[in-house]
mmCIF file with all atom_site columns, C-alpha atoms in Angstrom:
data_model
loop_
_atom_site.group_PDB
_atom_site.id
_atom_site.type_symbol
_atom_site.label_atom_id
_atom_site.label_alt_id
_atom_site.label_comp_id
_atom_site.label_asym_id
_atom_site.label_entity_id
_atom_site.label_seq_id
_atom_site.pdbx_PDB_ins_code
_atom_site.Cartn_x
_atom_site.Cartn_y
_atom_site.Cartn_z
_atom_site.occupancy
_atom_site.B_iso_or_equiv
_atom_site.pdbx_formal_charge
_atom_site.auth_seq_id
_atom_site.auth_comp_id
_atom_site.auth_asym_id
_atom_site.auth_atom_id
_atom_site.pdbx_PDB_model_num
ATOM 1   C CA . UNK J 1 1   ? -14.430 3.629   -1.078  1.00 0.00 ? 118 UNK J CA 1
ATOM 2   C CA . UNK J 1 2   ? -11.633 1.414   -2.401  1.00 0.00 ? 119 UNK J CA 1
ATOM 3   C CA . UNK J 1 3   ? -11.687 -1.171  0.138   1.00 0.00 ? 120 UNK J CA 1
ATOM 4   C CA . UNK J 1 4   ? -14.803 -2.665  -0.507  1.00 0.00 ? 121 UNK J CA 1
ATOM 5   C CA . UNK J 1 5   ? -14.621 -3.683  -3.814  1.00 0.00 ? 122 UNK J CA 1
ATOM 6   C CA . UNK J 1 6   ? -10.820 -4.659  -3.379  1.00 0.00 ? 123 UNK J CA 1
ATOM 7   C CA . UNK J 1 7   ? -11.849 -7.610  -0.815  1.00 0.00 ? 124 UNK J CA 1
ATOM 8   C CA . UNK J 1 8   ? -14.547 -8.396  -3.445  1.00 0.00 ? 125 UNK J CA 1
ATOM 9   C CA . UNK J 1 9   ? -11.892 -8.576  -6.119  1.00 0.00 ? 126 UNK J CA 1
ATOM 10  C CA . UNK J 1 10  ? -10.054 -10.277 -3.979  1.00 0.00 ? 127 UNK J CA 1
ATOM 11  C CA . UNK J 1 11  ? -12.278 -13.142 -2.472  1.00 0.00 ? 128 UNK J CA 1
ATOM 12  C CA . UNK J 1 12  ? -13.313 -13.695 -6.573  1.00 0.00 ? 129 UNK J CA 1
ATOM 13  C CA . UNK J 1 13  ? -9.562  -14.368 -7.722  1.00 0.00 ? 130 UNK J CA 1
ATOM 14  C CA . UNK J 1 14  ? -9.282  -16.939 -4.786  1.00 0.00 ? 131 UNK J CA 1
ATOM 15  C CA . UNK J 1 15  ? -12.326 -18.524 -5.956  1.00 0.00 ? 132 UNK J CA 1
ATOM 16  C CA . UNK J 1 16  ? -10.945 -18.575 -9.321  1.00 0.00 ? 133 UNK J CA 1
ATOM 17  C CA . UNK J 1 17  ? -7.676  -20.085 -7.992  1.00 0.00 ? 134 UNK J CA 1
ATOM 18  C CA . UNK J 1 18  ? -9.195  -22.976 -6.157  1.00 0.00 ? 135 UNK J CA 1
ATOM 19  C CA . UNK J 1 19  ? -10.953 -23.441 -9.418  1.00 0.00 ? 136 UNK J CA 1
ATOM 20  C CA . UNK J 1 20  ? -7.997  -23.570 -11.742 1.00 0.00 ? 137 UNK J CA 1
ATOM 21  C CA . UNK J 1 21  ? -6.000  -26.683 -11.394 1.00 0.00 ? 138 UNK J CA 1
ATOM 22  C CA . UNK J 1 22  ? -3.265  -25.488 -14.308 1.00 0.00 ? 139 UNK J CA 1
ATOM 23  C CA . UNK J 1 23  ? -1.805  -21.808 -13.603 1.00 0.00 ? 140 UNK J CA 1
ATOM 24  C CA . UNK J 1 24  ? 2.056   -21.931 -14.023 1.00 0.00 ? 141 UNK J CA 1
ATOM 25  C CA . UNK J 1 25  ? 1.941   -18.254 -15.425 1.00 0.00 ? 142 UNK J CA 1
ATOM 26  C CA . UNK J 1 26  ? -0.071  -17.447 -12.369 1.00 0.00 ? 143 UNK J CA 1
ATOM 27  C CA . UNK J 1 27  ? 2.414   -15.717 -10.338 1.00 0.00 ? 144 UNK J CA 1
ATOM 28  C CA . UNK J 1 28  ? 3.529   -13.638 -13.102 1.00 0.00 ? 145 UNK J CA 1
ATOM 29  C CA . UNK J 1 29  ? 0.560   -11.735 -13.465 1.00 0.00 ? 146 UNK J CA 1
ATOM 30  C CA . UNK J 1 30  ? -0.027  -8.607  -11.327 1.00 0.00 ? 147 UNK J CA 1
ATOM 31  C CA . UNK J 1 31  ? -1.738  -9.745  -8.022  1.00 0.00 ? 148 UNK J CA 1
ATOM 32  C CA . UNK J 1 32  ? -2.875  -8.572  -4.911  1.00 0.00 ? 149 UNK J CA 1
ATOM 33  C CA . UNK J 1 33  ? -2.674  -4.799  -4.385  1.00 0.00 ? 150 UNK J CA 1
ATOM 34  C CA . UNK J 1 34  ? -0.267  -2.165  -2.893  1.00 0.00 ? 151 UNK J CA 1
ATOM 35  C CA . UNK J 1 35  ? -1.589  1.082   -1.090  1.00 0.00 ? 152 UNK J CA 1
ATOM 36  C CA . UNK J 1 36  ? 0.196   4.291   -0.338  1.00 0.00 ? 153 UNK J CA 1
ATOM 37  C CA . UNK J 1 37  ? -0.767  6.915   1.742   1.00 0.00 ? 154 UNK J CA 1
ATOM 38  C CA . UNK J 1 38  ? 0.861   9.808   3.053   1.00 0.00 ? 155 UNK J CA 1
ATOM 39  C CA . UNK J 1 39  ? 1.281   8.744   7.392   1.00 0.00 ? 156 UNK J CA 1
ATOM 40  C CA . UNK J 1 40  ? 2.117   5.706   9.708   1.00 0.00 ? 157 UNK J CA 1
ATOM 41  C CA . UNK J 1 41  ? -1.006  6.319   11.853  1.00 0.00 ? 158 UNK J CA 1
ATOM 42  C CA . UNK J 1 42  ? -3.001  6.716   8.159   1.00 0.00 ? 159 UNK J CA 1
ATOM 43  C CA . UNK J 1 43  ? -1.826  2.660   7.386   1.00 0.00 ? 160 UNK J CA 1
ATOM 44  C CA . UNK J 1 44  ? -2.657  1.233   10.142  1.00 0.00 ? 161 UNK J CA 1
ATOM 45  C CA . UNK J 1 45  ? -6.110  3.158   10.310  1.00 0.00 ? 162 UNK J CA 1
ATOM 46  C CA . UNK J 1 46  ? -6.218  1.490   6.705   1.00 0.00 ? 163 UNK J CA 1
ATOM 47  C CA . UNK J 1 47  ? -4.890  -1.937  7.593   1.00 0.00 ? 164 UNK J CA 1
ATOM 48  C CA . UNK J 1 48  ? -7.600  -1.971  10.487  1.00 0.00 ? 165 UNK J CA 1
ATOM 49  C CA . UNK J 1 49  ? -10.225 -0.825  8.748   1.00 0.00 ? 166 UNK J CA 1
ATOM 50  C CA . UNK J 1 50  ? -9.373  -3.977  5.954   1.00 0.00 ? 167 UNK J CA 1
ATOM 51  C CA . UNK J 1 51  ? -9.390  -6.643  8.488   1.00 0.00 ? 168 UNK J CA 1
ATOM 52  C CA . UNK J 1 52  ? -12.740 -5.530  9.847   1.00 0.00 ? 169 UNK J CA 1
ATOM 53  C CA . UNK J 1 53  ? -14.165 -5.842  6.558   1.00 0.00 ? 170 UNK J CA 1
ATOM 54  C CA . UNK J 1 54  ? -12.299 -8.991  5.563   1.00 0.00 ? 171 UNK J CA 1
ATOM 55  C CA . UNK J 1 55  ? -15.184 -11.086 7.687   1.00 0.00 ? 172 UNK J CA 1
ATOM 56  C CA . UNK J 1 56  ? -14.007 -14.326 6.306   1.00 0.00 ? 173 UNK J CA 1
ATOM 57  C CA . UNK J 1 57  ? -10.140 -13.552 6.836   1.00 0.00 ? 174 UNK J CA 1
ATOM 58  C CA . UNK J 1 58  ? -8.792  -14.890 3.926   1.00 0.00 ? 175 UNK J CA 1
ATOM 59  C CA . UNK J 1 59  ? -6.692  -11.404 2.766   1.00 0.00 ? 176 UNK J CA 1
ATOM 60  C CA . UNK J 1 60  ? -3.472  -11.146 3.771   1.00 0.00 ? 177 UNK J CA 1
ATOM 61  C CA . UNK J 1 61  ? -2.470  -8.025  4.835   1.00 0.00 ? 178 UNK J CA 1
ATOM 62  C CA . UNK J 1 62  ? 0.640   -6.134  6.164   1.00 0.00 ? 179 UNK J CA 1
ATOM 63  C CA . UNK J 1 63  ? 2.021   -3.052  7.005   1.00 0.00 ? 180 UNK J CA 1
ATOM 64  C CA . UNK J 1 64  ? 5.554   -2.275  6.090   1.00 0.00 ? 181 UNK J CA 1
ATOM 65  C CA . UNK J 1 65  ? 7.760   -1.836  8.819   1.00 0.00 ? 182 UNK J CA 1
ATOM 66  C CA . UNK J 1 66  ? 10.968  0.130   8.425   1.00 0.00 ? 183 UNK J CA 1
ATOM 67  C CA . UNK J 1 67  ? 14.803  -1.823  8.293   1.00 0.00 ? 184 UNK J CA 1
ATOM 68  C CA . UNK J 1 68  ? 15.515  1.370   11.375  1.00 0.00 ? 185 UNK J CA 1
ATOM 69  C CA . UNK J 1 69  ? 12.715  -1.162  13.822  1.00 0.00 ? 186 UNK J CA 1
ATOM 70  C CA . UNK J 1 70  ? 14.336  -4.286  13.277  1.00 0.00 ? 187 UNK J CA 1
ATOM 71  C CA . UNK J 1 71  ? 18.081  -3.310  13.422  1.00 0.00 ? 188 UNK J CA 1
ATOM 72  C CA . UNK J 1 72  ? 18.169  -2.641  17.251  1.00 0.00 ? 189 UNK J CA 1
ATOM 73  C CA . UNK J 1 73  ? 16.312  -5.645  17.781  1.00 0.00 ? 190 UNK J CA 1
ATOM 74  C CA . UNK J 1 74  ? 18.894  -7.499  15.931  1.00 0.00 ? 191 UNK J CA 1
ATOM 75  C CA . UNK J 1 75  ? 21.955  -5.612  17.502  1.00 0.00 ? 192 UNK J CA 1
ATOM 76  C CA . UNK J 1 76  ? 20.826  -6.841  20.696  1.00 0.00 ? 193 UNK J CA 1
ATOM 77  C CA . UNK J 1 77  ? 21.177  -10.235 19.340  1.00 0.00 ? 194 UNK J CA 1
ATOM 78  C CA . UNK J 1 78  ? 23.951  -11.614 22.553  1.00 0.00 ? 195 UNK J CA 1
ATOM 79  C CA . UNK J 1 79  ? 22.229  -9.801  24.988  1.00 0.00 ? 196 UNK J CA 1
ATOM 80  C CA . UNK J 1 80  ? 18.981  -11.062 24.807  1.00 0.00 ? 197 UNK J CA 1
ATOM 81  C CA . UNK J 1 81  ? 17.276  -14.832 24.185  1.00 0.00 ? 198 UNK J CA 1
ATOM 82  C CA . UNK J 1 82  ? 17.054  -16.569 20.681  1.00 0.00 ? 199 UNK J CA 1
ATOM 83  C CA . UNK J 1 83  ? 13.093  -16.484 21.366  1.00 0.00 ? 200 UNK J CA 1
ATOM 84  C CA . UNK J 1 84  ? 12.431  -13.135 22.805  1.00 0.00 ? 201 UNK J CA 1
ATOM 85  C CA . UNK J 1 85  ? 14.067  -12.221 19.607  1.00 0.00 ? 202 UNK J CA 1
ATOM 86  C CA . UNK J 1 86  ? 11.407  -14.167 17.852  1.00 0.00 ? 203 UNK J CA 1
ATOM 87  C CA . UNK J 1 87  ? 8.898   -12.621 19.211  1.00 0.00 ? 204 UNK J CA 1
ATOM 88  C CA . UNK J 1 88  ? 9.727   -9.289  18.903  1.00 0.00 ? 205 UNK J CA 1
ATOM 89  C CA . UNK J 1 89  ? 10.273  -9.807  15.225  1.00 0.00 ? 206 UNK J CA 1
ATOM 90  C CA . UNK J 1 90  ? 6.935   -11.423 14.610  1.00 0.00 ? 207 UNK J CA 1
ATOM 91  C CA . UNK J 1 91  ? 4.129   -9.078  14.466  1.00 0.00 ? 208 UNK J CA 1
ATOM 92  C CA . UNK J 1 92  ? 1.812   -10.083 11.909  1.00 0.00 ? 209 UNK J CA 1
ATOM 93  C CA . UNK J 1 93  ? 0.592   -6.989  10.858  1.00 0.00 ? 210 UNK J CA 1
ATOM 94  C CA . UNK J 1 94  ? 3.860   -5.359  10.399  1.00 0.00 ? 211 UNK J CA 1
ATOM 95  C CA . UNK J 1 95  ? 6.596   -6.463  8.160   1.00 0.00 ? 212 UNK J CA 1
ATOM 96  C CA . UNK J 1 96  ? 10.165  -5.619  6.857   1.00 0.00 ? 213 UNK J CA 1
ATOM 97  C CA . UNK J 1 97  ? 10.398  -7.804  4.154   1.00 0.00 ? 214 UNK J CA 1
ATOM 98  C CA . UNK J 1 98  ? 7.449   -8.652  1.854   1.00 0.00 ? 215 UNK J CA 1
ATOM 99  C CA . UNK J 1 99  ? 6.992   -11.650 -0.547  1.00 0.00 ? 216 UNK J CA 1
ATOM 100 C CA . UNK J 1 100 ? 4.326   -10.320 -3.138  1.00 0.00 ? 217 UNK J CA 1
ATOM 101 C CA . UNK J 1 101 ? 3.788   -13.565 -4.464  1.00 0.00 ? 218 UNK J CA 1
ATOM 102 C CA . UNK J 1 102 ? 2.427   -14.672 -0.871  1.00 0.00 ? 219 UNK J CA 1
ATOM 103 C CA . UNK J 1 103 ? 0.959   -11.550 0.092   1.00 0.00 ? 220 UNK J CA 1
ATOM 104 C CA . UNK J 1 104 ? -2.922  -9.585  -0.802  1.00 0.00 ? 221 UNK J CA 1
ATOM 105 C CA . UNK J 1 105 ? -2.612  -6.449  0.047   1.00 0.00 ? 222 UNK J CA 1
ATOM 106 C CA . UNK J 1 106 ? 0.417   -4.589  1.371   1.00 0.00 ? 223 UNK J CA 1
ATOM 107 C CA . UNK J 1 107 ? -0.021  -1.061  3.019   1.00 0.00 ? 224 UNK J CA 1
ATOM 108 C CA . UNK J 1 108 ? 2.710   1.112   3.355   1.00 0.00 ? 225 UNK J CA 1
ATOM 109 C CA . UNK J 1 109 ? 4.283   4.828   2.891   1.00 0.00 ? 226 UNK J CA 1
ATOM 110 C CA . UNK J 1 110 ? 6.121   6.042   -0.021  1.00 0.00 ? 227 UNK J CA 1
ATOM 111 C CA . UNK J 1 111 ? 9.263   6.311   2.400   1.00 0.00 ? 228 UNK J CA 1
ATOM 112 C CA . UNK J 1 112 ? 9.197   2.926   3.800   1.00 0.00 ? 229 UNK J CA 1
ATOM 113 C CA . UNK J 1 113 ? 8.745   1.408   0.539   1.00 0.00 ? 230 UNK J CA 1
ATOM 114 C CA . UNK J 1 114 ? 11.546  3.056   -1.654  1.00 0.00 ? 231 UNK J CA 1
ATOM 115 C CA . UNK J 1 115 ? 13.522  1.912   1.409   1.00 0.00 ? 232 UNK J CA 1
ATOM 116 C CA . UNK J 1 116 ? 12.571  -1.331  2.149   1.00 0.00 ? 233 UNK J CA 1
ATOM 117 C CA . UNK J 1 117 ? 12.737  -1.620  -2.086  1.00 0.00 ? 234 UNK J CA 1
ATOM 118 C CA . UNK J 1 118 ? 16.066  -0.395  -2.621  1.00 0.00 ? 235 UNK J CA 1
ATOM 119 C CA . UNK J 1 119 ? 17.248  -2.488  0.645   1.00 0.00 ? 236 UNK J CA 1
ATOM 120 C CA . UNK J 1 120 ? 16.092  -5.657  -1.251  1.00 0.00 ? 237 UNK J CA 1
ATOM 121 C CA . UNK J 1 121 ? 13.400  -6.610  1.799   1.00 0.00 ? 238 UNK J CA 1
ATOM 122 C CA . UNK J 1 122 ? 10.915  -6.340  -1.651  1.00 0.00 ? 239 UNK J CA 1
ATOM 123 C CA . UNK J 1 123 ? 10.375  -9.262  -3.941  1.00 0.00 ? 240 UNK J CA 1
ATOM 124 C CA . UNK J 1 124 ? 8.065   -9.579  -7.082  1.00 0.00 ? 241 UNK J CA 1
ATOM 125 C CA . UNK J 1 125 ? 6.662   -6.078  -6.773  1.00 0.00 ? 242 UNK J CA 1
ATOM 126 C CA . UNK J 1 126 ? 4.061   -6.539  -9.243  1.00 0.00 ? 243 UNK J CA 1
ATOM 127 C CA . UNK J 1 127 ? 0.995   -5.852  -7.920  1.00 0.00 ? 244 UNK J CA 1
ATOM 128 C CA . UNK J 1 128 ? -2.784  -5.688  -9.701  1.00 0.00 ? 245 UNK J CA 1
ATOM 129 C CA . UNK J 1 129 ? -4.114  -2.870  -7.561  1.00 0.00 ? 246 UNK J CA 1
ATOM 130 C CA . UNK J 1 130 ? -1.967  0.546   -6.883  1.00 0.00 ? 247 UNK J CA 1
ATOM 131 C CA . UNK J 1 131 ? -4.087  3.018   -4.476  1.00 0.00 ? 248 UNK J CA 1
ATOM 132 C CA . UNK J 1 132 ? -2.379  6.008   -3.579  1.00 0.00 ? 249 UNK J CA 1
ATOM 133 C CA . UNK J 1 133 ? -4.800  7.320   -0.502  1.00 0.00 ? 250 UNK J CA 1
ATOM 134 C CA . UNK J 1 134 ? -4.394  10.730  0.439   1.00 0.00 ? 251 UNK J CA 1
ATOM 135 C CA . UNK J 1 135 ? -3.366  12.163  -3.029  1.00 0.00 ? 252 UNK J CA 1
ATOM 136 C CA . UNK J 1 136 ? -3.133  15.420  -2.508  1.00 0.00 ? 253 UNK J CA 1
ATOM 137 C CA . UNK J 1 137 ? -0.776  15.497  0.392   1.00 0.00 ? 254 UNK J CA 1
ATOM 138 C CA . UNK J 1 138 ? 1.769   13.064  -1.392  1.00 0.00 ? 255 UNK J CA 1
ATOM 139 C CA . UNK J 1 139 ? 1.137   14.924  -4.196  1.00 0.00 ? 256 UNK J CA 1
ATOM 140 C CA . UNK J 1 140 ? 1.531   18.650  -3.791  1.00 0.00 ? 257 UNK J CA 1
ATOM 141 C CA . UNK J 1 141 ? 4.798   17.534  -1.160  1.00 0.00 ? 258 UNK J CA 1
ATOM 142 C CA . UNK J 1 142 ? 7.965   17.653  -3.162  1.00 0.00 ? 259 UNK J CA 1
ATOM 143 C CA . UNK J 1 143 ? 9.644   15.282  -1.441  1.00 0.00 ? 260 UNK J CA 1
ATOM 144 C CA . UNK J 1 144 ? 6.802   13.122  -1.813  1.00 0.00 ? 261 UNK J CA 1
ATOM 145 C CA . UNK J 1 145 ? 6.569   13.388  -5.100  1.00 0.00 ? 262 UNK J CA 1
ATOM 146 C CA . UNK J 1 146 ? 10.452  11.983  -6.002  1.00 0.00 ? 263 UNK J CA 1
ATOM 147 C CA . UNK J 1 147 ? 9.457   9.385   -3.395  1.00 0.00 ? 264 UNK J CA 1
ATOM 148 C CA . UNK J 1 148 ? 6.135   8.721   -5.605  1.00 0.00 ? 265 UNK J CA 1
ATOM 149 C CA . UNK J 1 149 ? 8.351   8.757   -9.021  1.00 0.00 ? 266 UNK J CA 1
ATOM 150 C CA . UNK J 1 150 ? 10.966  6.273   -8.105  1.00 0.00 ? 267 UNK J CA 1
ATOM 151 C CA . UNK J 1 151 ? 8.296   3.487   -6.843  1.00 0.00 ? 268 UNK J CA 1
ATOM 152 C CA . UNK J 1 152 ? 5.975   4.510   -9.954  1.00 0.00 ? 269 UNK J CA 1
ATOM 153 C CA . UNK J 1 153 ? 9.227   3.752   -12.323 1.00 0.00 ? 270 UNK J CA 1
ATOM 154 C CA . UNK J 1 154 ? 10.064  1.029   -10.341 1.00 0.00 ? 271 UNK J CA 1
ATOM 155 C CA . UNK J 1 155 ? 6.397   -0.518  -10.471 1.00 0.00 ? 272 UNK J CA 1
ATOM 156 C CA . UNK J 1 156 ? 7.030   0.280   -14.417 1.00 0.00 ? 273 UNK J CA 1
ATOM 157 C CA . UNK J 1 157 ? 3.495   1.643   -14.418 1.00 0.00 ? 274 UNK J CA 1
ATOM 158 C CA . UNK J 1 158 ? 3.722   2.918   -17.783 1.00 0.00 ? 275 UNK J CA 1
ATOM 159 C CA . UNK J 1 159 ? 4.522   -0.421  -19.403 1.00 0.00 ? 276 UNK J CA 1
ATOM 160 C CA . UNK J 1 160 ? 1.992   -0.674  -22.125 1.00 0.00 ? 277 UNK J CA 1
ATOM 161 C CA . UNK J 1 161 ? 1.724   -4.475  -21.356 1.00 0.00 ? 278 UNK J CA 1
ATOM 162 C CA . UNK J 1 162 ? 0.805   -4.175  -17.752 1.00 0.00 ? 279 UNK J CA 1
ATOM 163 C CA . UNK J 1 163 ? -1.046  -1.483  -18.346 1.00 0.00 ? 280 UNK J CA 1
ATOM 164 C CA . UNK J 1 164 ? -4.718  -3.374  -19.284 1.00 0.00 ? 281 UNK J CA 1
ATOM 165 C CA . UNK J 1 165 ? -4.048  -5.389  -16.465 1.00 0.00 ? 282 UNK J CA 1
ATOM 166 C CA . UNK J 1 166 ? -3.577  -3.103  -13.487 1.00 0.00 ? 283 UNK J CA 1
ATOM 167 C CA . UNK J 1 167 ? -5.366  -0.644  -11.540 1.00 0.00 ? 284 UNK J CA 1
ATOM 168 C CA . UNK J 1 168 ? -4.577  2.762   -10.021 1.00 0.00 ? 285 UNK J CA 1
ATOM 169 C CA . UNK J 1 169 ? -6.711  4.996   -7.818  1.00 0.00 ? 286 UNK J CA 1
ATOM 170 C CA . UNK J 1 170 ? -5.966  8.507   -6.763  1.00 0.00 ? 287 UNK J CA 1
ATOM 171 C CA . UNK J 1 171 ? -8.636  9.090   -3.693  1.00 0.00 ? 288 UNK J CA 1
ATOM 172 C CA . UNK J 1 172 ? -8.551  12.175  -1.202  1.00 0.00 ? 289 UNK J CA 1
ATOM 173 C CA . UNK J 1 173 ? -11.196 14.285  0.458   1.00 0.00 ? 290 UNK J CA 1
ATOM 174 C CA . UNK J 1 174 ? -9.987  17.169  -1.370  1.00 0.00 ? 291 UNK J CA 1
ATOM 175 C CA . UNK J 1 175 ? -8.253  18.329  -4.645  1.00 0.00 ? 292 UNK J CA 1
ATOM 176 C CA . UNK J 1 176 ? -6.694  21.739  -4.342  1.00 0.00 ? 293 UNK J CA 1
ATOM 177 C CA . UNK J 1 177 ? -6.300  23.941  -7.075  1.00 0.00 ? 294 UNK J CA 1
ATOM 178 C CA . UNK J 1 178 ? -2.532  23.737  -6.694  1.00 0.00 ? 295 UNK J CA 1
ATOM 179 C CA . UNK J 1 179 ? -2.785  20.125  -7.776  1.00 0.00 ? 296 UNK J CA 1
ATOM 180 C CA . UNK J 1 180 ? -3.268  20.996  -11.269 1.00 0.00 ? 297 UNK J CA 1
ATOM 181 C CA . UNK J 1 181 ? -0.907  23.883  -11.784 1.00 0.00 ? 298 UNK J CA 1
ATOM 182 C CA . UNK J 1 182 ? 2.187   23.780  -13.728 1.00 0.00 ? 299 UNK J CA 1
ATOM 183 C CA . UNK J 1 183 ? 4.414   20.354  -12.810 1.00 0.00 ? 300 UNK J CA 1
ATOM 184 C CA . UNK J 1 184 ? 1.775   18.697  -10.857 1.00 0.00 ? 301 UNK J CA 1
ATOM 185 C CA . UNK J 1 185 ? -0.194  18.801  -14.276 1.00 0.00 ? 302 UNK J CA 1
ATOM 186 C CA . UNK J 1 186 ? 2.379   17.941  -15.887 1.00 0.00 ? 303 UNK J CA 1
ATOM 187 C CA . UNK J 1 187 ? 2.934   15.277  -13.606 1.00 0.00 ? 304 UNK J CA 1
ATOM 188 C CA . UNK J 1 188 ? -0.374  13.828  -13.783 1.00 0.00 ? 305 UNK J CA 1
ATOM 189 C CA . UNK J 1 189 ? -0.316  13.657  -17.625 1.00 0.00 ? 306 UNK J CA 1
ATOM 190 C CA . UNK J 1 190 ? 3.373   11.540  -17.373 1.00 0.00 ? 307 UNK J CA 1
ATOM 191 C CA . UNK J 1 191 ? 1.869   9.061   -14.851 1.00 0.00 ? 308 UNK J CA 1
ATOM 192 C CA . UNK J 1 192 ? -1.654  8.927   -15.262 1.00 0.00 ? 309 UNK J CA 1
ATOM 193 C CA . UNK J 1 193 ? -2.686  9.310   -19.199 1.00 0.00 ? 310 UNK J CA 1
ATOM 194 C CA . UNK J 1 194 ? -6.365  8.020   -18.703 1.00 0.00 ? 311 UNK J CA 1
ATOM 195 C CA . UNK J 1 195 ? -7.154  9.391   -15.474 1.00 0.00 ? 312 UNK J CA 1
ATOM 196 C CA . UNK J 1 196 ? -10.850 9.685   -14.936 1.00 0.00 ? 313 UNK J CA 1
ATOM 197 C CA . UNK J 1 197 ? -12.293 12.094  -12.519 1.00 0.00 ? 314 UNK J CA 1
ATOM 198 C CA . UNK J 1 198 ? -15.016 10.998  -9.832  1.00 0.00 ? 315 UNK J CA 1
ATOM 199 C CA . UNK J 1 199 ? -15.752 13.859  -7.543  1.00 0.00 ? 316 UNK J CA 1
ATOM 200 C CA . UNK J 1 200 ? -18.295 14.481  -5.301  1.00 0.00 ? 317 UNK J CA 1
ATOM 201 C CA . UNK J 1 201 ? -19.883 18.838  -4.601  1.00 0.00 ? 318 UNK J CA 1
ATOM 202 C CA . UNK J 1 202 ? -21.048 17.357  -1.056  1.00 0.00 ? 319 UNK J CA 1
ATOM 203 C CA . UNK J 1 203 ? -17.989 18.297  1.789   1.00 0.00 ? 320 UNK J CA 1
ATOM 204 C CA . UNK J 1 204 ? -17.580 17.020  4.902   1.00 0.00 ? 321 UNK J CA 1
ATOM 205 C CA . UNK J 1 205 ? -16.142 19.092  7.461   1.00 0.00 ? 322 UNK J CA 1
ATOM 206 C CA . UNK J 1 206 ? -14.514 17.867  10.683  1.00 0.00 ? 323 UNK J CA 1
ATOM 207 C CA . UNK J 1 207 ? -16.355 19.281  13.841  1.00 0.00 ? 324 UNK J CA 1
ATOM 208 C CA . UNK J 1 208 ? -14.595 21.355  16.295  1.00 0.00 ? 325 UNK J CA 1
ATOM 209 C CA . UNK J 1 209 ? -15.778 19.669  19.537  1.00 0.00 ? 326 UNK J CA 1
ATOM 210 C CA . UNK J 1 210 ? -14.356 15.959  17.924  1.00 0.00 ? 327 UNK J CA 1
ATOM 211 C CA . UNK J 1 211 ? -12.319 14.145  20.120  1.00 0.00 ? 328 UNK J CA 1
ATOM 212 C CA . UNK J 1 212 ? -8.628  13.191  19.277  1.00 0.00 ? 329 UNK J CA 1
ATOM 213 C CA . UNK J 1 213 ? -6.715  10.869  20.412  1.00 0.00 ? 330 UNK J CA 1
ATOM 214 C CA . UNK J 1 214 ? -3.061  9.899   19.845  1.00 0.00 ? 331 UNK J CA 1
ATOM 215 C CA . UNK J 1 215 ? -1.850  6.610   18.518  1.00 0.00 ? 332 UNK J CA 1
ATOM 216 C CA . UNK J 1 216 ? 1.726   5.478   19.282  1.00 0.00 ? 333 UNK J CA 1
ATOM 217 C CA . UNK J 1 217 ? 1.602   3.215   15.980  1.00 0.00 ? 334 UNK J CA 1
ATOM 218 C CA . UNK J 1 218 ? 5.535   1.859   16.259  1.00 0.00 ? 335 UNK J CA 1
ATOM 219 C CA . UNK J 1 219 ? 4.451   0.330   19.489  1.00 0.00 ? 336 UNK J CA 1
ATOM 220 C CA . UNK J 1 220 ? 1.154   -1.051  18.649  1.00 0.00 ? 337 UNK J CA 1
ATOM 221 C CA . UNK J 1 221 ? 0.567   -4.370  17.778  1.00 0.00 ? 338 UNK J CA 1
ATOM 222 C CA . UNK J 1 222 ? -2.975  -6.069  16.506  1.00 0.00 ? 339 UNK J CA 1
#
């Protein structure tokens, strides 16, 4: 739903770029876009599912890694070779520290971020695009939803000059009722003034015969 017109958005603004021989204030506009959602195995579902539809491969895309990956890597410094080390530490699709001025589209959890963010592996946070998939698990969770708060205050989302530039979207299968009682309400009104409601009577309901499989997403590489 929200990938599809990101890319487009995307593959537009690089037009636009190769276009525009003057920017200096480019890089302080809000670029690229940042997506939550409430899982490991839910990002890099995500992150795959982006560069199948990025044909032309021109977004880049990463999922954040956590600083608990890299630090055994890094303690094993003397014990293992200056390149192995490399190579362990250079998955493309999985990052501890993020550039936002060089990236498209970062994909992440609301727990590796604040981390990452408040471990200074996070620069130029300032993204055009905020898409917090899975809604209504991060936000009927409490400890979701101070994980949610610090990275929305953080992202100054209410900042009534960013505002007219950016773009959030809330998307989940389902909405329940719970979402709308009392402080989640409440909630909703502090963060998201203007929110306007798409929903769709038509539901979708998971088979019981589906296969499953597990994915062991801290080992898995693209």
């Amino acid at each position: 739903m929200y990938l599809l017109p990101l890319i487009n958005d995307l593959y537009t603004s690089f037009d636009e770029q190769r276009n525009i021989k003057e920017h200096l204030k480019f890089w302080e506009n809000p670029k690229g876009a940042l997506i939550l959602t409430s899982t490991k195995e839910l990002c890099t579902q995500i992150y795959r599912d982006l560069k199948q539809l990025d044909t032309d491969d021109l977004v880049k895309a990463t999922r954040l890694g956590s600083l608990s990956m890299v630090a055994p890597v890094v303690r094993r410094f003397d014990e293992i070779k200056k390149a192995d080390l490399q190579e362990e530490l250079s998955n493309e699709s999985l990052a501890n520290y993020v550039d936002f001025k060089k990236m498209d589209v970062v994909i992440s959890t609301p727990a590796q971020l604040l981390t990452l963010i408040e471990a200074r592996r996070i620069q130029r946070l300032n993204p055009k695009y905020i898409v917090i998939d899975e809604a209504d698990l991060l936000m009927t969770d409490q400890s979701n939803i101070k994980l949610l708060s610090s990275i929305l205050d953080k992202l100054n989302l209410l900042n009534p000059d960013l505002m007219h530039q950016r773009k959030v979207i809330l998307t989940a299968a389902t909405f329940p009722k719970s979402i709308r009682r009392n402080s989640m309400e409440e909630y909703l009104k502090r963060y998201f003034p203007n929110l306007q409601v798409s929903r769709s009577n038509n539901y979708l309901f998971i088979s019981q015969d589906l296969n499953h499989s597990v994915v062991d997403v801290e080992g898995l590489s693209f």
